[in-house]
Short mmCIF file of C-alpha atoms in Angstrom, two decimals:
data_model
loop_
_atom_site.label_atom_id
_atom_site.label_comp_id
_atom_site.label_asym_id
_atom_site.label_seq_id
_atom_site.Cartn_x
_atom_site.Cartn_y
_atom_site.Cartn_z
CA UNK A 1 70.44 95.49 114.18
CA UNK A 2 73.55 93.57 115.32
CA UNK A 3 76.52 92.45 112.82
CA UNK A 4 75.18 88.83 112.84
CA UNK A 5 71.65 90.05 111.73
CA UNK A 6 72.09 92.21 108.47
CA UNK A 7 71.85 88.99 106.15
CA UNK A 8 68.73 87.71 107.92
CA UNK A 9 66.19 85.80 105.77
CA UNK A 10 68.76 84.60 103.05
CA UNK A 11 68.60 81.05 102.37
CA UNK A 12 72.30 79.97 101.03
CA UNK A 13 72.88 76.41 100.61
CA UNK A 14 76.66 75.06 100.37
CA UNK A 15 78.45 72.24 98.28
CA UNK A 16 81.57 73.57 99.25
CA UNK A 17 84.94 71.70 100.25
CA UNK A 18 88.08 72.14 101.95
CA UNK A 19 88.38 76.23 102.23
CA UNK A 20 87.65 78.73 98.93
CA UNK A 21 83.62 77.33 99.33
CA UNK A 22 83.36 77.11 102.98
CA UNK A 23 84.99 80.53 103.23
CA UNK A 24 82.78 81.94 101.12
CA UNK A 25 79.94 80.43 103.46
CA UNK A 26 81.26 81.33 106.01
CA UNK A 27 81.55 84.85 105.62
CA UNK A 28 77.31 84.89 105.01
CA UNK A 29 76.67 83.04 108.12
CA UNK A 30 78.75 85.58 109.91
CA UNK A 31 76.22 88.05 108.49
CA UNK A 32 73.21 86.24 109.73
CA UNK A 33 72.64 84.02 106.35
CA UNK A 34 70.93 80.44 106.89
CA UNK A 35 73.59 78.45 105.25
CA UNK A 36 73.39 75.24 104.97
CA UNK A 37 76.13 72.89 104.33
CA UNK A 38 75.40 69.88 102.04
CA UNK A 39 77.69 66.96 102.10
CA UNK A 40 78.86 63.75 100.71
CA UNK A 41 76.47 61.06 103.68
CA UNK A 42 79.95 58.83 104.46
CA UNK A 43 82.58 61.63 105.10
CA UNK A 44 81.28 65.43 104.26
CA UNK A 45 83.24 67.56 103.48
CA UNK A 46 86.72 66.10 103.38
CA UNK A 47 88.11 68.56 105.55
CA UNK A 48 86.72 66.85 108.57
CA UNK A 49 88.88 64.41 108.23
CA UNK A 50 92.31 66.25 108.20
CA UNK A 51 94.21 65.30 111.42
CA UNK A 52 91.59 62.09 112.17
CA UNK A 53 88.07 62.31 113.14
CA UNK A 54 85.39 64.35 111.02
CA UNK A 55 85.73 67.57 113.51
CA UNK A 56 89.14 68.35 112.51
CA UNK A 57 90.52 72.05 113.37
CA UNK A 58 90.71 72.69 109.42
CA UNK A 59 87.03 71.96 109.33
CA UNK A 60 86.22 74.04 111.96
CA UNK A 61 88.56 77.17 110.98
CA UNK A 62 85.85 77.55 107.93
CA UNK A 63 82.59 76.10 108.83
CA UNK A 64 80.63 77.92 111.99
CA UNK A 65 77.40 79.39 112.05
CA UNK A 66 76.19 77.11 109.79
CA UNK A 67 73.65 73.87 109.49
CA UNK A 68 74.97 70.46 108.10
CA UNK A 69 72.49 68.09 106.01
CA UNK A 70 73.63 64.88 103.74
CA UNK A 71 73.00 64.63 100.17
CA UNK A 72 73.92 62.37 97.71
CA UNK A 73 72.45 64.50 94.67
CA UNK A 74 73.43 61.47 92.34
CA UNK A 75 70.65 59.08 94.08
CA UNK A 76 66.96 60.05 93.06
CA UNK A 77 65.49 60.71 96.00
CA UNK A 78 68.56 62.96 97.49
CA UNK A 79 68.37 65.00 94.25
CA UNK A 80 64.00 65.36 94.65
CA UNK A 81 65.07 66.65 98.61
CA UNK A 82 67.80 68.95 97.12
CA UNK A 83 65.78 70.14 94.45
CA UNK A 84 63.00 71.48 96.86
CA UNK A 85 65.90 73.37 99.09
CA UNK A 86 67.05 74.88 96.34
CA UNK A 87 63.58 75.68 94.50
CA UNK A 88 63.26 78.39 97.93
CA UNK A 89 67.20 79.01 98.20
CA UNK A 90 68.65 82.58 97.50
CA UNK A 91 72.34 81.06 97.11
CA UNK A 92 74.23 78.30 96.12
CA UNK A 93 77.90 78.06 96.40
CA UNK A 94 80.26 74.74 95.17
CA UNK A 95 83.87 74.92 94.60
CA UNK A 96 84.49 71.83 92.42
CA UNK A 97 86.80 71.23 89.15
CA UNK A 98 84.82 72.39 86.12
CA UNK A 99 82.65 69.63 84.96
CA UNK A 100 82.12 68.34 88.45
CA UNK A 101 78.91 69.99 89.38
CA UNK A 102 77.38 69.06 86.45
CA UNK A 103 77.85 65.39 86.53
CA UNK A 104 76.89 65.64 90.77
CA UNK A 105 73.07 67.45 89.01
CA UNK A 106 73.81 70.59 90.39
CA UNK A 107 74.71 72.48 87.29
CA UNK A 108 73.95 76.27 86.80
CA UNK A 109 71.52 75.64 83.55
CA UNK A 110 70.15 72.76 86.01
CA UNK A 111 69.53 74.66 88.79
CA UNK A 112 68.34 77.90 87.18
CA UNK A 113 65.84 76.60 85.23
CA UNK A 114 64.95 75.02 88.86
CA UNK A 115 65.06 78.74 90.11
CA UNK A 116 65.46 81.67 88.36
CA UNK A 117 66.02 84.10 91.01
CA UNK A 118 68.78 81.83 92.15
CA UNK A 119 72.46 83.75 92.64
CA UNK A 120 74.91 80.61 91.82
CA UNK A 121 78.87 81.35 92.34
CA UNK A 122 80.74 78.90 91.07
CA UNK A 123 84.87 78.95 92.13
CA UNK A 124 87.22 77.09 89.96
CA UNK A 125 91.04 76.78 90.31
CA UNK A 126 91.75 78.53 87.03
CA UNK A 127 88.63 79.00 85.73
CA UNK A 128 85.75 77.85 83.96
CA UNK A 129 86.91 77.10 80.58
CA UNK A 130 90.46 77.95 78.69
CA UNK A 131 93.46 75.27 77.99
CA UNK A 132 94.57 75.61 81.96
CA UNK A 133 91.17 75.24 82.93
CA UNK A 134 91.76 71.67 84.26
CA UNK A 135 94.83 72.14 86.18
CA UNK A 136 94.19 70.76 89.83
CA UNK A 137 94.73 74.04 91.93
CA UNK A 138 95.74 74.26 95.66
CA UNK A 139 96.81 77.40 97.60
CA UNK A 140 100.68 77.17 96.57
CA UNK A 141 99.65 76.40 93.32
CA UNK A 142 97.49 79.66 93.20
CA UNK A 143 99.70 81.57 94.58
CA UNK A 144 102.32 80.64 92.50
CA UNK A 145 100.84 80.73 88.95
CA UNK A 146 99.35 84.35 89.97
CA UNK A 147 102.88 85.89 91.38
CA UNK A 148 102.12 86.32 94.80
CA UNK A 149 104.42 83.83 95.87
CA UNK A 150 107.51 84.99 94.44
CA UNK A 151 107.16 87.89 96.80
CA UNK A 152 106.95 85.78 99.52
CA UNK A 153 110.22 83.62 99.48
CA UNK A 154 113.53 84.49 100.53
CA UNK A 155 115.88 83.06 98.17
CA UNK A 156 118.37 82.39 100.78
CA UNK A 157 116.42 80.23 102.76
CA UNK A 158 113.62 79.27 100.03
CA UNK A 159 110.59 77.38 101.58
CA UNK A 160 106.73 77.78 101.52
CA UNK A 161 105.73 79.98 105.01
CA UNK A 162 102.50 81.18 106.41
CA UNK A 163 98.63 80.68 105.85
CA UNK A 164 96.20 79.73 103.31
CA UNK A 165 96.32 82.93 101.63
CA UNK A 166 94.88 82.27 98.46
CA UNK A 167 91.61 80.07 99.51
CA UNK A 168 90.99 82.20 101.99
CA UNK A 169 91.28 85.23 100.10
CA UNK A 170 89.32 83.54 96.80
CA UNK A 171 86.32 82.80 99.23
CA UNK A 172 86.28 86.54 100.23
CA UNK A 173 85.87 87.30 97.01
CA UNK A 174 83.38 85.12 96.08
CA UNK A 175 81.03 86.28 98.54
CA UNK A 176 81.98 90.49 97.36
CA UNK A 177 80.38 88.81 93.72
CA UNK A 178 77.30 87.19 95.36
CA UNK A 179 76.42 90.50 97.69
CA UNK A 180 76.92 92.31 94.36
CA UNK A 181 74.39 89.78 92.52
CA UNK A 182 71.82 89.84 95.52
CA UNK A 183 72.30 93.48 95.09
CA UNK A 184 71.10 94.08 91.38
CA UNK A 185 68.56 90.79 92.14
CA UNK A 186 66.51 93.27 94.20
CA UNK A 187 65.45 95.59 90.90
CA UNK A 188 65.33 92.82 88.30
CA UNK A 189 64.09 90.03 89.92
CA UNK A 190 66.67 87.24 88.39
CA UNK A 191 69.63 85.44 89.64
CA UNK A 192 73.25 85.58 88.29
CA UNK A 193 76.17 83.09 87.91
CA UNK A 194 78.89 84.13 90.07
CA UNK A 195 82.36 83.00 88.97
CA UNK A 196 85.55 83.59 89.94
CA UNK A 197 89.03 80.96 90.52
CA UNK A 198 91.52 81.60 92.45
CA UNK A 199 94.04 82.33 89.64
CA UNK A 200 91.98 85.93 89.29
CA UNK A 201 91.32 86.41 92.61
CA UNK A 202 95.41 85.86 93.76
CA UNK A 203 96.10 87.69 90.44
CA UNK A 204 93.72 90.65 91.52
CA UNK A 205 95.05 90.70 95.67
CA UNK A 206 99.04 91.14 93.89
CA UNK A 207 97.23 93.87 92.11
CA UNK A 208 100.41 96.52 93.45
CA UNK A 209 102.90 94.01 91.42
CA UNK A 210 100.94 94.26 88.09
CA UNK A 211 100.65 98.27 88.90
CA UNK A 212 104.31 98.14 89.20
CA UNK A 213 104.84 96.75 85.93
CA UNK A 214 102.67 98.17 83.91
CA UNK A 215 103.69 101.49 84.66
CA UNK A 216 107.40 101.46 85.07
CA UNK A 217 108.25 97.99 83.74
CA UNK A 218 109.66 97.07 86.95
CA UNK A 219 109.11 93.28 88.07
CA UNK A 220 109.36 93.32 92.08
CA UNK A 221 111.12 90.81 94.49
CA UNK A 222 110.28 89.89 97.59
CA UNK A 223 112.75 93.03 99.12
CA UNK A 224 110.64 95.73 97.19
CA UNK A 225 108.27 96.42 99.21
CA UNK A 226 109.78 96.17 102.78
CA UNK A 227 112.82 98.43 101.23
CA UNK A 228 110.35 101.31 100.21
CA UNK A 229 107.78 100.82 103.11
CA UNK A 230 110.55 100.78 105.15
CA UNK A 231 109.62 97.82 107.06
CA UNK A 232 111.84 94.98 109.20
CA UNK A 233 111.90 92.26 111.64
CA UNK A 234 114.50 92.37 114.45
CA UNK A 235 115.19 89.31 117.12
CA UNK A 236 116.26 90.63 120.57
CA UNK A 237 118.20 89.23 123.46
CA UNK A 238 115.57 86.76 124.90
CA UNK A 239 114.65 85.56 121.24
CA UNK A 240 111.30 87.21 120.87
CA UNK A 241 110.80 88.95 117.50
CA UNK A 242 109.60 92.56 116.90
CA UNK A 243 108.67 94.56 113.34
CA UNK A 244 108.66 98.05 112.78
CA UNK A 245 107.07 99.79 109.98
CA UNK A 246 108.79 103.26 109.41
CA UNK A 247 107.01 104.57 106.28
CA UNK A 248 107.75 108.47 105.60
CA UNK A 249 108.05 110.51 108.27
CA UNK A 250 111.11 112.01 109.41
CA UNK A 251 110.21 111.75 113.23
CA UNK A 252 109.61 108.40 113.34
CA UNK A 253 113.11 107.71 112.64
CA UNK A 254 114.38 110.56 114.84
CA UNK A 255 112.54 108.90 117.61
CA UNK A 256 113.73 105.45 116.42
CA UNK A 257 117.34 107.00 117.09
CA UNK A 258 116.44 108.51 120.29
CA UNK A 259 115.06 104.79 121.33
CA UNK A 260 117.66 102.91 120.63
CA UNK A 261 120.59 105.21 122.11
CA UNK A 262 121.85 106.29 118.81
CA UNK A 263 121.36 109.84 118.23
CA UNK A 264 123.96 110.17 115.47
CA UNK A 265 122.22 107.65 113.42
CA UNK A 266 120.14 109.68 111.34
CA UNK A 267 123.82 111.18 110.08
CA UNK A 268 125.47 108.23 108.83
CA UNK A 269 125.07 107.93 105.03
CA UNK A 270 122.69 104.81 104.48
CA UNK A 271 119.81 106.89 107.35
CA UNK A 272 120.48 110.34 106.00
CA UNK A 273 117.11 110.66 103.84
CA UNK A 274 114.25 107.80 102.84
CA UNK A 275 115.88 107.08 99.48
CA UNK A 276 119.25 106.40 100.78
CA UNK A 277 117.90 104.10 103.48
CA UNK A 278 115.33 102.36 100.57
CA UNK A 279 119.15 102.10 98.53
CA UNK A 280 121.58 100.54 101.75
CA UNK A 281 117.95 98.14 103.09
CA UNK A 282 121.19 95.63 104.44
CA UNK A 283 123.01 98.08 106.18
CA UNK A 284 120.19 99.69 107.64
CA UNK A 285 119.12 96.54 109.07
CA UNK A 286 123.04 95.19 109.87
CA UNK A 287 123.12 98.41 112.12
CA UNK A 288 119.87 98.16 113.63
CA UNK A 289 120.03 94.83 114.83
CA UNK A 290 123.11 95.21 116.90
CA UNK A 291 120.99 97.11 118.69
CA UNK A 292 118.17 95.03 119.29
CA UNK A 293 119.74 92.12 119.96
CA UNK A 294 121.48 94.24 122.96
CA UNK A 295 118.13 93.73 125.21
CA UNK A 296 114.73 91.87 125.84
CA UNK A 297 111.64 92.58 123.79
CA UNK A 298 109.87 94.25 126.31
CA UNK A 299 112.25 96.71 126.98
CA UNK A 300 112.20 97.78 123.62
CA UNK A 301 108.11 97.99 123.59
CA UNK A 302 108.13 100.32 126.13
CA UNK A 303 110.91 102.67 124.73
CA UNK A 304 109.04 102.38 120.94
CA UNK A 305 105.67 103.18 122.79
CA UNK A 306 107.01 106.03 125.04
CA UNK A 307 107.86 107.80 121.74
CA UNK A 308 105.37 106.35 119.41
CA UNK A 309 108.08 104.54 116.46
CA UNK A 310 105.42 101.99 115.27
CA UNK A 311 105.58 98.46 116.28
CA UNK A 312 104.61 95.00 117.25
CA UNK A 313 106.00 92.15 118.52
CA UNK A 314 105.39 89.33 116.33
CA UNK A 315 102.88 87.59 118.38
CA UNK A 316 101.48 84.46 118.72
CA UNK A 317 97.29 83.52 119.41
CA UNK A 318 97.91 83.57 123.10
CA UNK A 319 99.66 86.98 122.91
CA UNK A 320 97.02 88.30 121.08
CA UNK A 321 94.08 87.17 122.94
CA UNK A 322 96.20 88.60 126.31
CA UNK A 323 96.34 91.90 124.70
CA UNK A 324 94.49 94.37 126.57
CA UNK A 325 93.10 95.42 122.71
CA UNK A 326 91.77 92.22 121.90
CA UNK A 327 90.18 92.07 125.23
CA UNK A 328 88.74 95.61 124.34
CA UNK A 329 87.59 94.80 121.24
CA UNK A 330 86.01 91.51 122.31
CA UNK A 331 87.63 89.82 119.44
CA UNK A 332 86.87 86.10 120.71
CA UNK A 333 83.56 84.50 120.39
CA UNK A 334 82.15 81.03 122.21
CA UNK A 335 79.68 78.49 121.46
CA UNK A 336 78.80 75.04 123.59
CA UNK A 337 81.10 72.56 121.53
CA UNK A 338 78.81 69.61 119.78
CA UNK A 339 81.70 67.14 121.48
CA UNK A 340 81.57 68.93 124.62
CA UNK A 341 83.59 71.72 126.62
CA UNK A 342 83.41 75.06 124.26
CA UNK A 343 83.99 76.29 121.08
CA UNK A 344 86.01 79.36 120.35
CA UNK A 345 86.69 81.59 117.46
CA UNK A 346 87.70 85.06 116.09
CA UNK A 347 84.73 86.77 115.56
CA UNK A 348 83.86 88.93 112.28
CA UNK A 349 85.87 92.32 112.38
CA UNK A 350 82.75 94.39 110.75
CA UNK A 351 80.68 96.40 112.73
CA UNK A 352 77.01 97.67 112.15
CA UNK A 353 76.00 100.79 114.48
CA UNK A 354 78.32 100.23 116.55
CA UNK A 355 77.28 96.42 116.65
CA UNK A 356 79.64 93.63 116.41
CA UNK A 357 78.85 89.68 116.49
CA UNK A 358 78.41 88.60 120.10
CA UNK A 359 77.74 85.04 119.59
CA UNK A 360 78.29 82.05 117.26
CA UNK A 361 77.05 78.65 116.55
CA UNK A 362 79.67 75.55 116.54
CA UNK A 363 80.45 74.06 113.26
CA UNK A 364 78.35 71.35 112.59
CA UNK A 365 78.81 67.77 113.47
CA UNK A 366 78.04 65.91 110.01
CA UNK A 367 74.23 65.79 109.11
CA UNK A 368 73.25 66.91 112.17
CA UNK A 369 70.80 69.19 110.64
CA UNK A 370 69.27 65.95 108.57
CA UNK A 371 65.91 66.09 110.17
CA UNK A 372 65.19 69.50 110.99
CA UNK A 373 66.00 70.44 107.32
CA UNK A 374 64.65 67.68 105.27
CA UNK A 375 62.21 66.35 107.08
CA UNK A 376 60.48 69.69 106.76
CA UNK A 377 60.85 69.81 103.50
CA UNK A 378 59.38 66.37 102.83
#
């Protein structure tokens, strides 16, 4: 059975907006779910939107391998059509503020009494009930109020860097809780609410800075880890970037030394041992980059490779879809686009038997799954 297969047969039906909800969609489709996606009839979901149009990249990032229908479950006969979907649905997933679903009619106590062996996950910004329980929540604001942040900024050059972490992360999540759910389903016949926010699930990923301080009441910064993992970033002559990660052994930096023309390194004071490079992370790094700014990034691949120090350039989506491992791995996966030419993506990383997704279905043009979906149910 393929990758895209294992999830076959399960109905999942989606409120979900912008990214923790779609994710969390997302990740079932990838596994061969039926998910459909039911949104607002003038815009969807509001992602569309982002960057003009209702096809926008955002939209896409979260939202393939999936069928669009539109609801409005506040008019009568949208709610009588969503109430038969959901009356033969395994799954339903919405990501609004507390209070929200209930006053859209798609409530757990609503729906459950609607169907029993329903699995409903419900994720919040900061949860379901408790005095923050309110707070409008975004993906800096998660990551802030759960820590994760702080290890992120450089407070030389402080400024908000990289990828939807937390969304992406909280949607992950939320579909571990409704595999779990579908699991236990299967000996006692009843569905479960699903809940999580994305205040637990950031607070639960920084798990290793909780550890940290709850057993040896040290709060980390964001130099702890890269000092003790041993880890850097190092621009070279032609301005490409590269990172090494050094961990423990002794030979990696022997061979480090070797690469870089500096066989006495390992005897000045601040490379002597791991704990003394951990204790002088600046001076390490002030010495090493000399060095790598002295020549071009390939140059230094193929020394690091010849002698296996472990490394990457820091690369860049076309860089990584030239790799000759991506191209291995057949890590890219296409689809006729709904507004013509193709549409690619990153396939799902699991494997089944040796199986791994081969193809994918577009994201969905709004309601274009209106009368396939509902007609049949009429």
């Amino acid at each position: 059975m393929q990758e895209d297969r294992m999830l076959q047969g399960l109905i999942v039906l989606e409120m979900g907006t912008f990214i923790t909800g779609p994710a969390c969609g997302m990740l079932l489709a990838d596994l061969g779910a039926d998910v459909i996606k039911v949104e607002r009839p003038d815009t969807g979901d509001p992602f569309r939107e982002y960057q003009g149009g209702l096809y926008a990249p955002h939209f896409q990032t979260y939202n393939r391998n999936k069928r669009s229908i539109t609801l409005d479950t506040r008019v009568d006969d949208d709610l009588a059509a969503f109430d038969r979907l959901i009356a033969g649905a395994d799954v339903f997933i919405q990501n609004f503020r507390p209070g929200v679903a209930e006053k859209l009619n798609v409530g757990h106590a609503r729906l459950h009494a609607l169907n029993p062996r329903l699995v409903y996950c419900s994720i919040s910004g900061f949860g379901a009930s408790g005095p923050e329980s309110d707070r409008p929540a975004f993906d800096t604001v998660a990551q802030a109020a759960s820590g994760f942040l702080r290890l992120l900024i450089n407070p030389a050059a402080p400024r908000v860097v990289g990828p939807a972490v937390a969304d992406a992360v909280t949607g992950f999540y939320g579909a571990l809780g409704i595999l779990a759910a579908l699991q236990e389903r299967q000996s006692s016949g009843k569905g479960h609410l699903v809940e999580t926010s994305m205040f637990e699930a950031m607070c639960h990923f920084n798990l290793d800075d909780f550890t940290h301080f709850f057993s040896a009441d040290t709060v980390m910064t964001p130099f702890s880890r890269p000092s003790v993992s041993q880890s850097y970033v190092f621009e070279c002559q032609d301005g490409h970037w590269l990172a090494l990660h050094m961990s423990s052994p002794a030979k990696f930096w022997e061979n480090l030394a070797a690469a870089v023309g500096d066989p006495g390194m390992m005897q000045r004071p601040e490379f002597c041992d791991r704990q003394a490079r951990i204790a002088n992370y600046d001076k390490v790094v002030e010495h090493l980059a000399t060095r790598f700014r002295s020549a071009p990034l390939v140059y230094w691949e193929e020394r690091l490779r010849a002698v296996e120090v472990p490394h990457s350039r820091l690369a860049s989506p076309p860089d990584v879809l030239a790799s000759a491992q991506a191209r291995h791995l057949g890590i890219v996966v296409d689809a006729d686009h709904p507004l013509g030419g193709r549409f690619r993506t990153i396939r799902s990383p699991l494997r089944f038997d040796g199986n791994s997704m081969t193809s994918v279905k577009a994201p969905p043009l709004l309601g274009a799954d209106n009368r396939n979906v509902l007609d049949r149910e009429r």
